[in-house]
């Protein structure tokens, strides 16, 4: 009876260590990407356009780090539904942003 309990405790400890390792990697990745973003915005070594592209790339990388390390979303079969839900949310947000930009652009054309 005690061997089953010991096995369950060891599995729980291993799971806990794995989650802590994921959180530590995620925190380190987020700090590094944030530092690179600030440095790219501050220095702009190749001009503002490249800095903007770099900031966009760092932002996407940070989103991926947060999804993978903190929300534990990946491409496994169990998590695919969660990923589809997030992608649908991004689609709705993109439609709202595009519609807003379109309407404001049309209003600007009519005002000029």
CSV table of N, CA, C and O in Angstrom, one decimal:
chain,number,residue,atom,x,y,z
A,1,UNK,N,0.8,-1.2,0.0
A,1,UNK,CA,0.0,0.0,0.0
A,1,UNK,C,0.9,1.3,0.0
A,1,UNK,O,0.6,2.2,-0.7
A,2,UNK,N,1.9,1.2,0.7
A,2,UNK,CA,2.8,2.4,0.8
A,2,UNK,C,3.6,2.7,-0.5
A,2,UNK,O,3.9,3.8,-0.8
A,3,UNK,N,3.8,1.6,-1.3
A,3,UNK,CA,4.6,1.8,-2.5
A,3,UNK,C,3.7,2.6,-3.5
A,3,UNK,O,4.3,3.4,-4.3
A,4,UNK,N,2.4,2.3,-3.6
A,4,UNK,CA,1.6,3.1,-4.4
A,4,UNK,C,1.5,4.6,-4.0
A,4,UNK,O,1.6,5.5,-4.9
A,5,UNK,N,1.5,4.8,-2.8
A,5,UNK,CA,1.4,6.2,-2.3
A,5,UNK,C,2.8,6.9,-2.6
A,5,UNK,O,2.8,8.0,-3.0
A,6,UNK,N,3.9,6.2,-2.4
A,6,UNK,CA,5.2,6.7,-2.7
A,6,UNK,C,5.3,7.0,-4.1
A,6,UNK,O,5.9,8.1,-4.5
A,7,UNK,N,4.8,6.2,-5.0
A,7,UNK,CA,4.9,6.4,-6.4
A,7,UNK,C,4.1,7.6,-6.8
A,7,UNK,O,4.5,8.4,-7.6
A,8,UNK,N,2.9,7.7,-6.3
A,8,UNK,CA,2.0,8.9,-6.6
A,8,UNK,C,2.7,10.2,-6.1
A,8,UNK,O,2.7,11.2,-6.8
A,9,UNK,N,3.3,10.2,-4.9
A,9,UNK,CA,4.0,11.4,-4.4
A,9,UNK,C,5.2,11.7,-5.3
A,9,UNK,O,5.5,12.9,-5.6
A,10,UNK,N,5.9,10.7,-5.8
A,10,UNK,CA,7.1,11.0,-6.6
A,10,UNK,C,6.6,11.5,-8.0
A,10,UNK,O,7.3,12.4,-8.5
A,11,UNK,N,5.5,11.0,-8.5
A,11,UNK,CA,5.0,11.5,-9.8
A,11,UNK,C,4.5,13.0,-9.6
A,11,UNK,O,4.7,13.8,-10.4
A,12,UNK,N,3.9,13.3,-8.4
A,12,UNK,CA,3.5,14.6,-8.1
A,12,UNK,C,4.6,15.6,-8.0
A,12,UNK,O,4.6,16.7,-8.5
A,13,UNK,N,5.7,15.1,-7.4
A,13,UNK,CA,6.9,16.0,-7.2
A,13,UNK,C,7.5,16.2,-8.6
A,13,UNK,O,8.0,17.3,-8.8
A,14,UNK,N,7.6,15.2,-9.4
A,14,UNK,CA,8.2,15.4,-10.7
A,14,UNK,C,7.3,16.3,-11.6
A,14,UNK,O,7.9,17.2,-12.3
A,15,UNK,N,6.0,16.2,-11.5
A,15,UNK,CA,5.2,17.2,-12.2
A,15,UNK,C,5.4,18.6,-11.7
A,15,UNK,O,5.5,19.6,-12.5
A,16,UNK,N,5.5,18.7,-10.4
A,16,UNK,CA,5.7,20.1,-9.8
A,16,UNK,C,7.1,20.6,-10.2
A,16,UNK,O,7.1,21.8,-10.6
A,17,UNK,N,8.1,19.8,-10.2
A,17,UNK,CA,9.4,20.3,-10.7
A,17,UNK,C,9.4,20.7,-12.2
A,17,UNK,O,10.0,21.7,-12.6
A,18,UNK,N,8.6,19.9,-13.0
A,18,UNK,CA,8.5,20.2,-14.4
A,18,UNK,C,7.8,21.6,-14.6
A,18,UNK,O,8.2,22.4,-15.5
A,19,UNK,N,6.8,21.8,-13.9
A,19,UNK,CA,6.0,23.1,-14.0
A,19,UNK,C,6.9,24.2,-13.5
A,19,UNK,O,6.9,25.3,-14.1
A,20,UNK,N,7.6,24.1,-12.4
A,20,UNK,CA,8.5,25.1,-11.9
A,20,UNK,C,9.6,25.4,-13.0
A,20,UNK,O,9.9,26.6,-13.2
A,21,UNK,N,10.1,24.4,-13.6
A,21,UNK,CA,11.2,24.6,-14.6
A,21,UNK,C,10.6,25.4,-15.8
A,21,UNK,O,11.2,26.3,-16.3
A,22,UNK,N,9.3,25.1,-16.2
A,22,UNK,CA,8.7,25.8,-17.2
A,22,UNK,C,8.5,27.2,-16.9
A,22,UNK,O,8.7,28.1,-17.7
A,23,UNK,N,8.1,27.5,-15.6
A,23,UNK,CA,7.9,28.9,-15.2
A,23,UNK,C,9.2,29.7,-15.2
A,23,UNK,O,9.2,30.8,-15.6
A,24,UNK,N,10.3,29.0,-14.7
A,24,UNK,CA,11.6,29.7,-14.7
A,24,UNK,C,12.0,30.0,-16.1
A,24,UNK,O,12.5,31.1,-16.4
A,25,UNK,N,11.9,29.1,-17.0
A,25,UNK,CA,12.3,29.3,-18.4
A,25,UNK,C,11.4,30.4,-19.0
A,25,UNK,O,11.9,31.3,-19.8
A,26,UNK,N,10.2,30.4,-18.7
A,26,UNK,CA,9.3,31.4,-19.2
A,26,UNK,C,9.6,32.8,-18.7
A,26,UNK,O,9.6,33.8,-19.4
A,27,UNK,N,9.9,32.9,-17.4
A,27,UNK,CA,10.3,34.2,-16.8
A,27,UNK,C,11.6,34.7,-17.4
A,27,UNK,O,11.7,35.9,-17.8
A,28,UNK,N,12.6,33.8,-17.5
A,28,UNK,CA,13.8,34.2,-18.1
A,28,UNK,C,13.7,34.7,-19.6
A,28,UNK,O,14.2,35.7,-20.0
A,29,UNK,N,12.9,33.9,-20.3
A,29,UNK,CA,12.6,34.3,-21.7
A,29,UNK,C,11.9,35.6,-21.8
A,29,UNK,O,12.2,36.5,-22.7
A,30,UNK,N,10.9,35.8,-21.0
A,30,UNK,CA,10.2,37.1,-21.0
A,30,UNK,C,11.1,38.3,-20.6
A,30,UNK,O,11.0,39.3,-21.2
A,31,UNK,N,11.9,38.1,-19.6
A,31,UNK,CA,12.8,39.2,-19.2
A,31,UNK,C,13.8,39.5,-20.4
A,31,UNK,O,14.1,40.7,-20.7
A,32,UNK,N,14.4,38.5,-21.0
A,32,UNK,CA,15.3,38.7,-22.1
A,32,UNK,C,14.7,39.4,-23.3
A,32,UNK,O,15.2,40.3,-23.8
A,33,UNK,N,13.5,38.9,-23.7
A,33,UNK,CA,12.8,39.5,-24.8
A,33,UNK,C,12.4,41.0,-24.5
A,33,UNK,O,12.4,41.8,-25.3
A,34,UNK,N,12.0,41.2,-23.2
A,34,UNK,CA,11.6,42.6,-22.8
A,34,UNK,C,12.9,43.5,-22.9
A,34,UNK,O,12.8,44.6,-23.4
A,35,UNK,N,14.0,43.0,-22.4
A,35,UNK,CA,15.2,43.8,-22.5
A,35,UNK,C,15.7,44.0,-23.9
A,35,UNK,O,16.0,45.2,-24.2
A,36,UNK,N,15.6,43.0,-24.8
A,36,UNK,CA,15.9,43.2,-26.2
A,36,UNK,C,14.9,44.3,-26.8
A,36,UNK,O,15.4,45.1,-27.7
A,37,UNK,N,13.7,44.2,-26.5
A,37,UNK,CA,12.7,45.2,-27.0
A,37,UNK,C,13.1,46.6,-26.6
A,37,UNK,O,13.1,47.5,-27.4
A,38,UNK,N,13.4,46.8,-25.3
A,38,UNK,CA,13.8,48.1,-24.9
A,38,UNK,C,15.1,48.6,-25.5
A,38,UNK,O,15.2,49.7,-25.9
A,39,UNK,N,16.1,47.7,-25.7
A,39,UNK,CA,17.3,48.0,-26.3
A,39,UNK,C,17.1,48.4,-27.8
A,39,UNK,O,17.7,49.3,-28.3
A,40,UNK,N,16.2,47.6,-28.5
A,40,UNK,CA,16.0,47.9,-29.9
A,40,UNK,C,15.3,49.3,-30.1
A,40,UNK,O,15.6,50.0,-31.0
A,41,UNK,N,14.4,49.6,-29.1
A,41,UNK,CA,13.7,50.9,-29.2
A,41,UNK,C,14.6,52.0,-28.8
A,41,UNK,O,14.5,53.1,-29.4
A,42,UNK,N,15.5,51.8,-27.9
A,42,UNK,CA,16.4,52.8,-27.4
A,42,UNK,C,17.5,53.1,-28.4
A,42,UNK,O,17.8,54.3,-28.8
A,43,UNK,N,18.2,52.1,-28.9
A,43,UNK,CA,19.3,52.3,-29.8
A,43,UNK,C,19.0,52.5,-31.3
A,43,UNK,O,19.6,53.3,-32.0
A,44,UNK,N,18.0,51.8,-31.8
A,44,UNK,CA,17.7,51.8,-33.2
A,44,UNK,C,18.9,51.7,-34.1
A,44,UNK,O,19.2,52.6,-34.9
A,45,UNK,N,19.7,50.6,-34.0
A,45,UNK,CA,20.9,50.5,-34.7
A,45,UNK,C,20.8,50.6,-36.2
A,45,UNK,O,21.7,51.0,-36.9
A,46,UNK,N,19.7,50.1,-36.8
A,46,UNK,CA,19.5,50.1,-38.2
A,46,UNK,C,18.4,51.0,-38.7
A,46,UNK,O,17.9,50.8,-39.8
A,47,UNK,N,18.0,51.9,-37.9
A,47,UNK,CA,16.9,52.8,-38.3
A,47,UNK,C,15.6,52.4,-37.7
A,47,UNK,O,15.4,51.4,-37.1
A,48,UNK,N,14.6,53.3,-37.8
A,48,UNK,CA,13.3,53.1,-37.1
A,48,UNK,C,12.5,52.0,-37.7
A,48,UNK,O,11.8,51.3,-37.0
A,49,UNK,N,12.6,51.8,-39.1
A,49,UNK,CA,11.8,50.7,-39.7
A,49,UNK,C,12.2,49.3,-39.2
A,49,UNK,O,11.4,48.5,-38.8
A,50,UNK,N,13.5,49.1,-39.1
A,50,UNK,CA,14.0,47.8,-38.7
A,50,UNK,C,13.7,47.7,-37.2
A,50,UNK,O,13.4,46.6,-36.7
A,51,UNK,N,13.8,48.8,-36.4
A,51,UNK,CA,13.4,48.7,-35.0
A,51,UNK,C,12.0,48.3,-34.8
A,51,UNK,O,11.7,47.5,-33.9
A,52,UNK,N,11.1,48.9,-35.6
A,52,UNK,CA,9.7,48.5,-35.5
A,52,UNK,C,9.4,47.0,-35.9
A,52,UNK,O,8.7,46.3,-35.2
A,53,UNK,N,10.1,46.6,-36.9
A,53,UNK,CA,10.0,45.2,-37.3
A,53,UNK,C,10.6,44.3,-36.2
A,53,UNK,O,10.0,43.2,-35.9
A,54,UNK,N,11.7,44.7,-35.6
A,54,UNK,CA,12.2,43.9,-34.5
A,54,UNK,C,11.3,43.9,-33.3
A,54,UNK,O,11.2,42.9,-32.6
A,55,UNK,N,10.7,45.0,-33.0
A,55,UNK,CA,9.7,45.1,-31.8
A,55,UNK,C,8.6,44.2,-32.1
A,55,UNK,O,8.1,43.5,-31.2
A,56,UNK,N,8.1,44.1,-33.3
A,56,UNK,CA,7.0,43.2,-33.7
A,56,UNK,C,7.4,41.8,-33.5
A,56,UNK,O,6.7,40.9,-33.0
A,57,UNK,N,8.6,41.4,-34.0
A,57,UNK,CA,9.1,40.1,-33.8
A,57,UNK,C,9.3,39.7,-32.3
A,57,UNK,O,8.9,38.6,-31.9
A,58,UNK,N,9.8,40.6,-31.6
A,58,UNK,CA,10.0,40.3,-30.1
A,58,UNK,C,8.6,40.2,-29.4
A,58,UNK,O,8.5,39.3,-28.5
A,59,UNK,N,7.6,40.9,-29.9
A,59,UNK,CA,6.3,40.8,-29.3
A,59,UNK,C,5.7,39.5,-29.6
A,59,UNK,O,5.1,38.8,-28.7
A,60,UNK,N,5.8,39.0,-30.8
A,60,UNK,CA,5.3,37.7,-31.2
A,60,UNK,C,6.0,36.6,-30.5
A,60,UNK,O,5.4,35.6,-30.0
A,61,UNK,N,7.3,36.7,-30.3
A,61,UNK,CA,8.1,35.7,-29.6
A,61,UNK,C,7.7,35.7,-28.1
A,61,UNK,O,7.6,34.6,-27.5
A,62,UNK,N,7.4,36.9,-27.5
A,62,UNK,CA,7.0,36.9,-26.2
A,62,UNK,C,5.6,36.3,-26.0
A,62,UNK,O,5.3,35.6,-25.0
A,63,UNK,N,4.7,36.5,-26.9
A,63,UNK,CA,3.4,35.8,-26.9
A,63,UNK,C,3.6,34.3,-26.9
A,63,UNK,O,2.9,33.6,-26.1
A,64,UNK,N,4.4,33.8,-27.8
A,64,UNK,CA,4.7,32.4,-27.8
A,64,UNK,C,5.2,31.9,-26.5
A,64,UNK,O,4.8,30.8,-26.0
A,65,UNK,N,6.2,32.6,-25.9
A,65,UNK,CA,6.8,32.2,-24.7
A,65,UNK,C,5.7,32.1,-23.6
A,65,UNK,O,5.6,31.2,-22.8
A,66,UNK,N,4.8,33.1,-23.5
A,66,UNK,CA,3.8,33.1,-22.5
A,66,UNK,C,2.8,32.0,-22.7
A,66,UNK,O,2.4,31.3,-21.7
A,67,UNK,N,2.4,31.7,-23.9
A,67,UNK,CA,1.5,30.6,-24.2
A,67,UNK,C,2.1,29.3,-23.8
A,67,UNK,O,1.5,28.4,-23.2
A,68,UNK,N,3.4,29.1,-24.2
A,68,UNK,CA,4.0,27.8,-24.0
A,68,UNK,C,4.4,27.6,-22.5
A,68,UNK,O,4.1,26.5,-22.0
A,69,UNK,N,5.0,28.6,-21.9
A,69,UNK,CA,5.5,28.4,-20.5
A,69,UNK,C,4.5,28.7,-19.4
A,69,UNK,O,4.6,28.0,-18.4
A,70,UNK,N,3.7,29.6,-19.6
A,70,UNK,CA,2.7,30.0,-18.5
A,70,UNK,C,1.4,29.4,-18.7
A,70,UNK,O,0.7,28.9,-17.7
A,71,UNK,N,0.9,29.4,-19.9
A,71,UNK,CA,-0.5,28.8,-20.1
A,71,UNK,C,-0.4,27.3,-20.5
A,71,UNK,O,-1.4,26.7,-20.6
A,72,UNK,N,0.8,26.8,-20.7
A,72,UNK,CA,1.0,25.4,-21.1
A,72,UNK,C,0.2,25.0,-22.3
A,72,UNK,O,-0.3,23.9,-22.4
A,73,UNK,N,0.2,25.8,-23.3
A,73,UNK,CA,-0.5,25.5,-24.6
A,73,UNK,C,0.6,25.0,-25.5
A,73,UNK,O,1.6,25.6,-25.7
A,74,UNK,N,0.3,23.9,-26.1
A,74,UNK,CA,1.2,23.3,-27.2
A,74,UNK,C,0.3,22.6,-28.2
A,74,UNK,O,-0.9,22.8,-28.2
A,75,UNK,N,0.9,21.9,-29.1
A,75,UNK,CA,0.1,21.3,-30.2
A,75,UNK,C,-0.3,19.8,-29.9
A,75,UNK,O,-0.5,19.1,-30.9
A,76,UNK,N,-0.3,19.4,-28.7
A,76,UNK,CA,-0.8,18.0,-28.4
A,76,UNK,C,-2.3,17.9,-28.6
A,76,UNK,O,-3.0,18.9,-28.7
A,77,UNK,N,-2.8,16.7,-28.7
A,77,UNK,CA,-4.2,16.5,-29.0
A,77,UNK,C,-5.1,17.1,-27.9
A,77,UNK,O,-6.1,17.6,-28.2
A,78,UNK,N,-4.7,17.0,-26.6
A,78,UNK,CA,-5.5,17.5,-25.6
A,78,UNK,C,-5.6,19.0,-25.6
A,78,UNK,O,-6.7,19.6,-25.2
A,79,UNK,N,-4.6,19.7,-25.9
A,79,UNK,CA,-4.5,21.1,-25.8
A,79,UNK,C,-5.0,21.8,-27.1
A,79,UNK,O,-5.1,23.0,-27.2
A,80,UNK,N,-5.2,21.0,-28.1
A,80,UNK,CA,-5.6,21.6,-29.4
A,80,UNK,C,-6.9,22.4,-29.4
A,80,UNK,O,-7.0,23.4,-30.0
A,81,UNK,N,-7.8,22.0,-28.5
A,81,UNK,CA,-9.1,22.7,-28.4
A,81,UNK,C,-8.8,24.1,-27.8
A,81,UNK,O,-9.4,25.1,-28.2
A,82,UNK,N,-7.9,24.2,-26.8
A,82,UNK,CA,-7.6,25.4,-26.2
A,82,UNK,C,-6.9,26.3,-27.2
A,82,UNK,O,-7.2,27.5,-27.2
A,83,UNK,N,-6.0,25.8,-28.0
A,83,UNK,CA,-5.3,26.6,-29.0
A,83,UNK,C,-6.3,27.1,-30.1
A,83,UNK,O,-6.2,28.2,-30.5
A,84,UNK,N,-7.3,26.3,-30.5
A,84,UNK,CA,-8.3,26.7,-31.4
A,84,UNK,C,-9.1,27.8,-30.8
A,84,UNK,O,-9.5,28.8,-31.5
A,85,UNK,N,-9.4,27.7,-29.6
A,85,UNK,CA,-10.2,28.8,-28.9
A,85,UNK,C,-9.4,30.1,-28.9
A,85,UNK,O,-10.0,31.2,-29.2
A,86,UNK,N,-8.1,30.1,-28.6
A,86,UNK,CA,-7.3,31.3,-28.7
A,86,UNK,C,-7.2,31.8,-30.1
A,86,UNK,O,-7.3,33.0,-30.3
A,87,UNK,N,-7.0,31.0,-31.1
A,87,UNK,CA,-6.9,31.4,-32.4
A,87,UNK,C,-8.2,32.1,-32.9
A,87,UNK,O,-8.2,33.1,-33.6
A,88,UNK,N,-9.3,31.5,-32.5
A,88,UNK,CA,-10.6,32.1,-32.8
A,88,UNK,C,-10.8,33.5,-32.2
A,88,UNK,O,-11.3,34.4,-32.8
A,89,UNK,N,-10.3,33.6,-30.9
A,89,UNK,CA,-10.3,34.9,-30.2
A,89,UNK,C,-9.5,35.9,-31.0
A,89,UNK,O,-9.9,37.1,-31.2
A,90,UNK,N,-8.3,35.5,-31.4
A,90,UNK,CA,-7.4,36.4,-32.2
A,90,UNK,C,-8.1,36.8,-33.5
A,90,UNK,O,-8.0,38.0,-33.9
A,91,UNK,N,-8.8,35.9,-34.1
A,91,UNK,CA,-9.5,36.2,-35.4
A,91,UNK,C,-10.6,37.3,-35.1
A,91,UNK,O,-10.7,38.2,-35.9
A,92,UNK,N,-11.4,37.1,-34.1
A,92,UNK,CA,-12.4,38.1,-33.8
A,92,UNK,C,-11.8,39.4,-33.5
A,92,UNK,O,-12.3,40.5,-33.9
A,93,UNK,N,-10.7,39.5,-32.7
A,93,UNK,CA,-10.0,40.7,-32.4
A,93,UNK,C,-9.5,41.4,-33.7
A,93,UNK,O,-9.6,42.6,-33.8
A,94,UNK,N,-8.9,40.6,-34.5
A,94,UNK,CA,-8.3,41.1,-35.8
A,94,UNK,C,-9.5,41.7,-36.7
A,94,UNK,O,-9.3,42.8,-37.3
A,95,UNK,N,-10.6,41.0,-36.7
A,95,UNK,CA,-11.7,41.6,-37.5
A,95,UNK,C,-12.2,42.9,-36.9
A,95,UNK,O,-12.5,43.9,-37.6
A,96,UNK,N,-12.3,43.0,-35.5
A,96,UNK,CA,-12.7,44.2,-34.9
A,96,UNK,C,-11.7,45.4,-35.2
A,96,UNK,O,-12.1,46.5,-35.5
A,97,UNK,N,-10.4,45.1,-35.1
A,97,UNK,CA,-9.4,46.1,-35.4
A,97,UNK,C,-9.4,46.5,-36.8
A,97,UNK,O,-9.4,47.7,-37.1
A,98,UNK,N,-9.5,45.6,-37.8
A,98,UNK,CA,-9.6,45.9,-39.2
A,98,UNK,C,-10.8,46.7,-39.5
A,98,UNK,O,-10.8,47.7,-40.3
A,99,UNK,N,-12.0,46.4,-38.9
A,99,UNK,CA,-13.2,47.1,-39.1
A,99,UNK,C,-13.1,48.6,-38.6
A,99,UNK,O,-13.5,49.5,-39.2
A,100,UNK,N,-12.4,48.7,-37.4
A,100,UNK,CA,-12.3,50.0,-36.9
A,100,UNK,C,-11.4,50.9,-37.7
A,100,UNK,O,-11.7,52.1,-38.0
A,101,UNK,N,-10.3,50.3,-38.2
A,101,UNK,CA,-9.3,51.1,-39.1
A,101,UNK,C,-10.0,51.4,-40.4
A,101,UNK,O,-9.9,52.5,-40.9
A,102,UNK,N,-10.8,50.5,-40.9
A,102,UNK,CA,-11.5,50.8,-42.2
A,102,UNK,C,-12.5,51.9,-42.0
A,102,UNK,O,-12.6,52.9,-42.8
A,103,UNK,N,-13.3,51.9,-40.9
A,103,UNK,CA,-14.3,52.9,-40.7
A,103,UNK,C,-13.6,54.3,-40.4
A,103,UNK,O,-14.0,55.3,-41.0
A,104,UNK,N,-12.6,54.3,-39.6
A,104,UNK,CA,-11.9,55.5,-39.3
A,104,UNK,C,-11.2,56.1,-40.6
A,104,UNK,O,-11.2,57.3,-40.8
A,105,UNK,N,-10.7,55.2,-41.4
A,105,UNK,CA,-10.1,55.7,-42.7
A,105,UNK,C,-11.1,56.3,-43.6
A,105,UNK,O,-10.9,57.3,-44.3
A,106,UNK,N,-12.3,55.6,-43.7
A,106,UNK,CA,-13.4,56.2,-44.5
A,106,UNK,C,-13.9,57.5,-43.9
A,106,UNK,O,-14.1,58.4,-44.7
A,107,UNK,N,-14.0,57.7,-42.6
A,107,UNK,CA,-14.3,58.9,-42.1
A,107,UNK,C,-13.3,60.0,-42.3
A,107,UNK,O,-13.6,61.2,-42.6
A,108,UNK,N,-12.0,59.6,-42.3
A,108,UNK,CA,-11.0,60.6,-42.6
A,108,UNK,C,-11.1,61.1,-44.0
A,108,UNK,O,-10.9,62.3,-44.4
A,109,UNK,N,-11.3,60.1,-45.0
A,109,UNK,CA,-11.5,60.5,-46.4
A,109,UNK,C,-12.7,61.5,-46.6
A,109,UNK,O,-12.6,62.4,-47.4
A,110,UNK,N,-13.7,61.2,-45.9
A,110,UNK,CA,-14.9,62.1,-46.0
A,110,UNK,C,-14.7,63.4,-45.4
A,110,UNK,O,-15.3,64.4,-45.8
A,111,UNK,N,-13.9,63.5,-44.4
A,111,UNK,CA,-13.7,64.8,-43.7
A,111,UNK,C,-12.7,65.7,-44.5
A,111,UNK,O,-12.7,66.9,-44.4
A,112,UNK,N,-11.8,65.1,-45.3
A,112,UNK,CA,-10.9,65.9,-46.1
A,112,UNK,C,-11.4,66.4,-47.3
A,112,UNK,O,-12.1,66.3,-48.0
